[in-house]
Short mmCIF file of C-alpha atoms and ligand atoms in Angstrom, two decimals:
data_model
loop_
_atom_site.label_atom_id
_atom_site.label_comp_id
_atom_site.label_asym_id
_atom_site.label_seq_id
_atom_site.Cartn_x
_atom_site.Cartn_y
_atom_site.Cartn_z
CA UNK X 1 8.75 18.72 -8.16
CA UNK X 2 6.02 17.04 -10.12
CA UNK X 3 2.88 19.08 -10.63
CA UNK X 4 -0.67 17.81 -10.83
CA UNK X 5 -0.45 17.03 -14.54
CA UNK X 6 0.55 13.59 -15.76
CA UNK X 7 0.86 11.96 -12.38
CA UNK X 8 1.83 8.30 -12.56
CA UNK X 9 1.52 5.90 -9.66
CA UNK X 10 3.20 2.53 -10.02
CA UNK X 11 1.68 -0.38 -8.10
CA UNK X 12 3.77 -3.46 -7.35
CA UNK X 13 1.24 -6.01 -8.56
CA UNK X 14 -0.87 -6.73 -11.60
CA UNK X 15 -3.79 -7.83 -9.43
CA UNK X 16 -6.66 -5.55 -10.55
CA UNK X 17 -7.98 -5.41 -6.99
CA UNK X 18 -4.76 -3.82 -5.77
CA UNK X 19 -4.44 -1.45 -8.73
CA UNK X 20 -8.09 -0.44 -8.29
CA UNK X 21 -7.62 0.12 -4.57
CA UNK X 22 -4.66 2.40 -5.16
CA UNK X 23 -6.51 4.32 -7.85
CA UNK X 24 -9.48 4.82 -5.55
CA UNK X 25 -7.33 5.94 -2.63
CA UNK X 26 -5.18 8.41 -4.56
CA UNK X 27 -8.21 9.84 -6.36
CA UNK X 28 -10.05 10.31 -3.08
CA UNK X 29 -7.21 12.02 -1.25
CA UNK X 30 -5.79 13.95 -4.20
CA UNK X 31 -8.80 14.97 -6.32
CA UNK X 32 -6.70 17.54 -8.18
CA UNK X 33 -4.58 14.70 -9.57
CA UNK X 34 -7.58 12.66 -10.70
CA UNK X 35 -8.12 14.09 -14.20
CA UNK X 36 -4.64 13.11 -15.37
CA UNK X 37 -3.80 10.37 -12.91
CA UNK X 38 -2.41 7.16 -14.32
CA UNK X 39 -2.15 4.11 -12.08
CA UNK X 40 -0.25 1.18 -13.54
CA UNK X 41 0.36 -2.24 -12.07
CA UNK X 42 3.62 -4.06 -12.73
CA UNK X 43 4.79 -7.39 -11.34
CA UNK X 44 7.09 -6.92 -8.39
CA UNK X 45 8.39 -9.81 -6.28
CA UNK X 46 7.37 -9.79 -2.63
CA UNK X 47 10.32 -11.88 -1.50
CA UNK X 48 8.10 -13.59 1.06
CA UNK X 49 5.98 -16.76 0.81
CA UNK X 50 2.90 -16.56 -1.44
CA UNK X 51 0.83 -16.61 1.72
CA UNK X 52 2.51 -14.33 4.24
CA UNK X 53 1.70 -15.09 7.87
CA UNK X 54 1.95 -12.43 10.55
CA UNK X 55 2.49 -8.69 10.42
CA UNK X 56 6.25 -8.83 10.05
CA UNK X 57 6.23 -11.10 7.00
CA UNK X 58 3.31 -9.32 5.37
CA UNK X 59 4.81 -5.86 5.82
CA UNK X 60 8.13 -7.18 4.51
CA UNK X 61 6.33 -8.34 1.37
CA UNK X 62 4.92 -4.87 0.73
CA UNK X 63 8.26 -3.17 1.45
CA UNK X 64 10.07 -5.60 -0.84
CA UNK X 65 7.63 -4.92 -3.66
CA UNK X 66 8.25 -1.18 -3.37
CA UNK X 67 11.99 -1.78 -3.27
CA UNK X 68 11.65 -3.83 -6.48
CA UNK X 69 9.80 -0.97 -8.16
CA UNK X 70 12.53 1.45 -7.16
CA UNK X 71 15.20 -0.97 -8.38
CA UNK X 72 13.75 -0.81 -11.90
CA UNK X 73 16.00 2.18 -12.43
CA UNK X 74 16.05 5.95 -12.32
CA UNK X 75 12.73 7.62 -12.91
CA UNK X 76 12.19 10.75 -14.98
CA UNK X 77 11.94 13.95 -12.94
CA UNK X 78 8.19 14.31 -13.41
CA UNK X 79 6.99 10.71 -13.41
CA UNK X 80 6.18 8.51 -11.61
CA UNK X 81 5.13 10.22 -8.42
CA UNK X 82 4.68 7.25 -6.14
CA UNK X 83 5.46 3.59 -5.73
CA UNK X 84 2.74 1.66 -3.91
CA UNK X 85 2.42 -1.94 -2.77
CA UNK X 86 -0.24 -3.83 -0.87
CA UNK X 87 0.47 -7.26 0.58
CA UNK X 88 -2.33 -9.47 1.80
CA UNK X 89 -1.61 -11.60 4.84
CA UNK X 90 -3.09 -13.60 7.65
CA UNK X 91 -2.39 -13.53 11.35
CA UNK X 92 -3.10 -16.08 14.08
CA UNK X 93 -4.55 -14.82 17.33
CA UNK X 94 -5.76 -16.45 20.52
CA UNK X 95 -9.49 -17.03 20.25
CA UNK X 96 -11.32 -13.80 21.04
CA UNK X 97 -13.60 -15.65 23.43
CA UNK X 98 -10.54 -16.53 25.50
CA UNK X 99 -10.66 -19.04 28.34
CA UNK X 100 -14.29 -19.04 29.28
CA UNK X 101 -15.57 -19.17 32.83
CA UNK X 102 -16.46 -22.84 33.26
CA UNK X 103 -20.13 -23.55 33.78
CA UNK X 104 -19.17 -25.95 36.53
CA UNK X 105 -16.12 -25.14 38.64
CA UNK X 106 -14.84 -28.70 38.27
CA UNK X 107 -14.93 -28.65 34.47
CA UNK X 108 -11.58 -28.96 32.70
CA UNK X 109 -10.28 -25.67 31.26
CA UNK X 110 -11.01 -25.31 27.55
CA UNK X 111 -8.17 -26.25 25.24
CA UNK X 112 -6.20 -23.28 23.90
CA UNK X 113 -7.85 -22.15 20.72
CA UNK X 114 -6.57 -19.83 18.03
CA UNK X 115 -8.24 -18.04 15.18
CA UNK X 116 -7.02 -16.81 11.80
CA UNK X 117 -7.56 -13.21 10.73
CA UNK X 118 -7.12 -11.68 7.28
CA UNK X 119 -5.42 -8.31 6.84
CA UNK X 120 -3.00 -6.40 4.61
CA UNK X 121 -0.15 -3.91 4.78
CA UNK X 122 0.12 -0.96 2.39
CA UNK X 123 3.37 0.86 1.63
CA UNK X 124 3.54 4.16 -0.24
CA UNK X 125 6.90 5.61 -1.26
CA UNK X 126 7.98 8.75 -3.02
CA UNK X 127 9.52 7.85 -6.36
CA UNK X 128 12.03 10.66 -5.97
CA UNK X 129 12.84 10.80 -2.26
CA UNK X 130 13.94 7.35 -1.13
CA UNK X 131 13.59 8.29 2.53
CA UNK X 132 9.91 9.12 2.23
CA UNK X 133 8.20 5.79 2.76
CA UNK X 134 4.94 5.43 4.63
CA UNK X 135 3.11 2.31 5.74
CA UNK X 136 -0.30 1.46 7.13
CA UNK X 137 -2.15 -1.68 8.08
CA UNK X 138 -5.67 -2.56 7.04
CA UNK X 139 -8.40 -3.58 9.41
CA UNK X 140 -8.70 -7.33 9.88
CA UNK X 141 -11.54 -9.80 9.86
CA UNK X 142 -11.97 -13.29 11.24
CA UNK X 143 -11.73 -16.12 8.73
CA UNK X 144 -14.11 -19.06 9.04
CA UNK X 145 -12.58 -22.28 10.44
CA UNK X 146 -12.87 -24.05 7.06
CA UNK X 147 -10.58 -21.46 5.48
CA UNK X 148 -8.25 -21.34 8.48
CA UNK X 149 -7.73 -25.09 8.34
CA UNK X 150 -6.74 -25.01 4.67
CA UNK X 151 -4.38 -22.09 5.19
CA UNK X 152 -2.88 -23.83 8.22
CA UNK X 153 -2.28 -26.82 5.93
CA UNK X 154 -0.23 -24.63 3.61
CA UNK X 155 -2.80 -23.40 1.07
CA UNK X 156 -2.93 -19.75 -0.04
CA UNK X 157 -6.03 -17.97 1.18
CA UNK X 158 -7.16 -17.19 -2.36
CA UNK X 159 -7.04 -20.91 -3.27
CA UNK X 160 -8.75 -21.89 -0.01
CA UNK X 161 -11.51 -19.38 -0.72
CA UNK X 162 -11.95 -20.73 -4.25
CA UNK X 163 -12.17 -24.29 -2.90
CA UNK X 164 -14.54 -23.63 0.01
CA UNK X 165 -16.86 -21.26 -1.84
CA UNK X 166 -16.56 -22.87 -5.27
CA UNK X 167 -15.17 -19.80 -7.00
CA UNK X 168 -12.36 -18.90 -9.37
CA UNK X 169 -9.69 -16.25 -8.67
CA UNK X 170 -11.65 -14.79 -5.77
CA UNK X 171 -8.60 -12.78 -4.71
CA UNK X 172 -8.92 -10.78 -7.93
CA UNK X 173 -12.53 -9.80 -7.36
CA UNK X 174 -14.43 -9.05 -4.18
CA UNK X 175 -12.18 -11.36 -2.21
CA UNK X 176 -13.04 -13.30 0.87
CA UNK X 177 -14.43 -10.26 2.67
CA UNK X 178 -16.75 -9.61 -0.29
CA UNK X 179 -18.21 -13.08 0.13
CA UNK X 180 -18.41 -12.91 3.91
CA UNK X 181 -19.93 -9.41 4.03
CA UNK X 182 -22.53 -10.10 1.38
CA UNK X 183 -20.75 -7.71 -0.95
CA UNK X 184 -20.97 -4.74 1.42
CA UNK X 185 -17.18 -4.60 1.87
CA UNK X 186 -14.81 -5.74 -0.85
CA UNK X 187 -11.11 -6.57 -0.83
CA UNK X 188 -10.59 -3.41 -2.87
CA UNK X 189 -12.43 -1.32 -0.24
CA UNK X 190 -10.34 -2.31 2.71
CA UNK X 191 -7.10 -2.22 0.75
CA UNK X 192 -8.02 1.31 -0.41
CA UNK X 193 -8.53 2.35 3.19
CA UNK X 194 -5.06 1.12 4.15
CA UNK X 195 -3.54 2.96 1.18
CA UNK X 196 -5.37 6.13 2.21
CA UNK X 197 -3.84 5.85 5.69
CA UNK X 198 -0.39 5.39 4.16
CA UNK X 199 -0.95 8.47 1.99
CA UNK X 200 -1.44 10.75 5.00
CA UNK X 201 2.17 12.02 5.10
CA UNK X 202 1.98 12.84 1.39
CA UNK X 203 -1.19 14.80 2.05
CA UNK X 204 0.61 16.90 4.68
CA UNK X 205 4.08 17.26 3.16
CA UNK X 206 4.95 20.30 5.25
CA UNK X 207 4.32 18.40 8.49
CA UNK X 208 6.33 15.32 7.53
CA UNK X 209 9.06 16.79 5.34
CA UNK X 210 7.71 14.84 2.37
CA UNK X 211 7.67 15.99 -1.27
CA UNK X 212 4.52 17.81 -2.37
CA UNK X 213 3.18 15.36 -4.96
CA UNK X 214 0.11 17.47 -5.72
CA UNK X 215 1.99 20.65 -6.40
CA UNK X 216 0.25 22.29 -3.46
CA UNK X 217 -3.33 23.10 -2.67
CA UNK X 218 -5.06 19.95 -3.87
CA UNK X 219 -6.24 18.73 -0.52
CA UNK X 220 -9.96 18.53 0.22
CA UNK X 221 -10.74 20.14 3.56
O1 ITT B 1 -0.47 -10.82 -7.72
P1 ITT B 1 -0.32 -10.52 -6.27
O2 ITT B 1 -0.06 -9.09 -6.00
O3 ITT B 1 0.65 -11.43 -5.55
O4 ITT B 1 -1.78 -10.76 -5.68
P2 ITT B 1 -2.31 -11.79 -4.60
O5 ITT B 1 -3.80 -11.76 -4.64
O6 ITT B 1 -1.64 -13.12 -4.72
O7 ITT B 1 -1.95 -11.03 -3.30
P3 ITT B 1 -1.17 -11.30 -1.96
O8 ITT B 1 0.11 -12.02 -2.22
O9 ITT B 1 -1.10 -9.95 -1.35
O10 ITT B 1 -2.15 -12.19 -1.11
C1 ITT B 1 -1.76 -13.41 -0.51
C2 ITT B 1 -2.83 -14.43 -0.66
O11 ITT B 1 -3.96 -14.06 0.10
C3 ITT B 1 -5.10 -14.07 -0.73
N1 ITT B 1 -6.00 -13.07 -0.23
C4 ITT B 1 -5.70 -12.05 0.57
N2 ITT B 1 -6.77 -11.34 0.87
C5 ITT B 1 -7.79 -11.94 0.27
C6 ITT B 1 -9.16 -11.70 0.22
O12 ITT B 1 -9.73 -10.69 0.86
N3 ITT B 1 -9.88 -12.52 -0.51
C7 ITT B 1 -9.36 -13.55 -1.18
N4 ITT B 1 -8.05 -13.84 -1.16
C8 ITT B 1 -7.31 -13.05 -0.45
C9 ITT B 1 -4.58 -13.84 -2.11
O13 ITT B 1 -5.46 -14.26 -3.11
C10 ITT B 1 -3.33 -14.65 -2.06
O14 ITT B 1 -3.65 -16.04 -2.20
#
């Protein structure tokens, strides 16, 4: 089993937001690994459309990226520790306001409305135990109609964001949530939270039958 020294985590993307989110999450949950932790991003195909829609497709993208990392070949006994992937997606939902109570009983019912939300799935897998794969979903936030319309027309969210807000490569910086939250929450932040949730079984290996990636005793109480 790998000990705390020389831990390598491979991330299935070269997007610095994703690599940074994974680094933040692993460092926070496994502080004993932090001094020697290496987190590297490598391109890994998602096998789903560039803009996944819905939970199923988005989760499939993250799982496929981890599978691609594993398919790179056998890994040395002590490195890497983990394969991680985060896939950003969108999901349509009925408008939260729902069918409103009409102001006048005779008024026609409002047309069915739907809204687009932004979210992500994170997958964390042991590099040495193929059966130890954990997943978690991020929180989601409502996208403004201008972005939803462009995505509905087939544009990737990152491109739609760049067009509507006049930016470049927004998906590699604070992301849409960074813009919409005035910088209080960034794409990295909420991706890191999802990765932290997916790391829970690795933090409690005895409870889940997972490998002990920290060599025991690294958990903060
Ligand atoms: O190199 P990869 O890993 O593919 O990085 P990516 O940013 O393209 O990542 P995804 O495929 O996971 O994301 C799908 C699309 O959604 C965009 N996206 C998702 N969340 C976003 C956010 O918070 N802000 C801006 N764009 C976002 C992203 O830029 C892509 O256009």
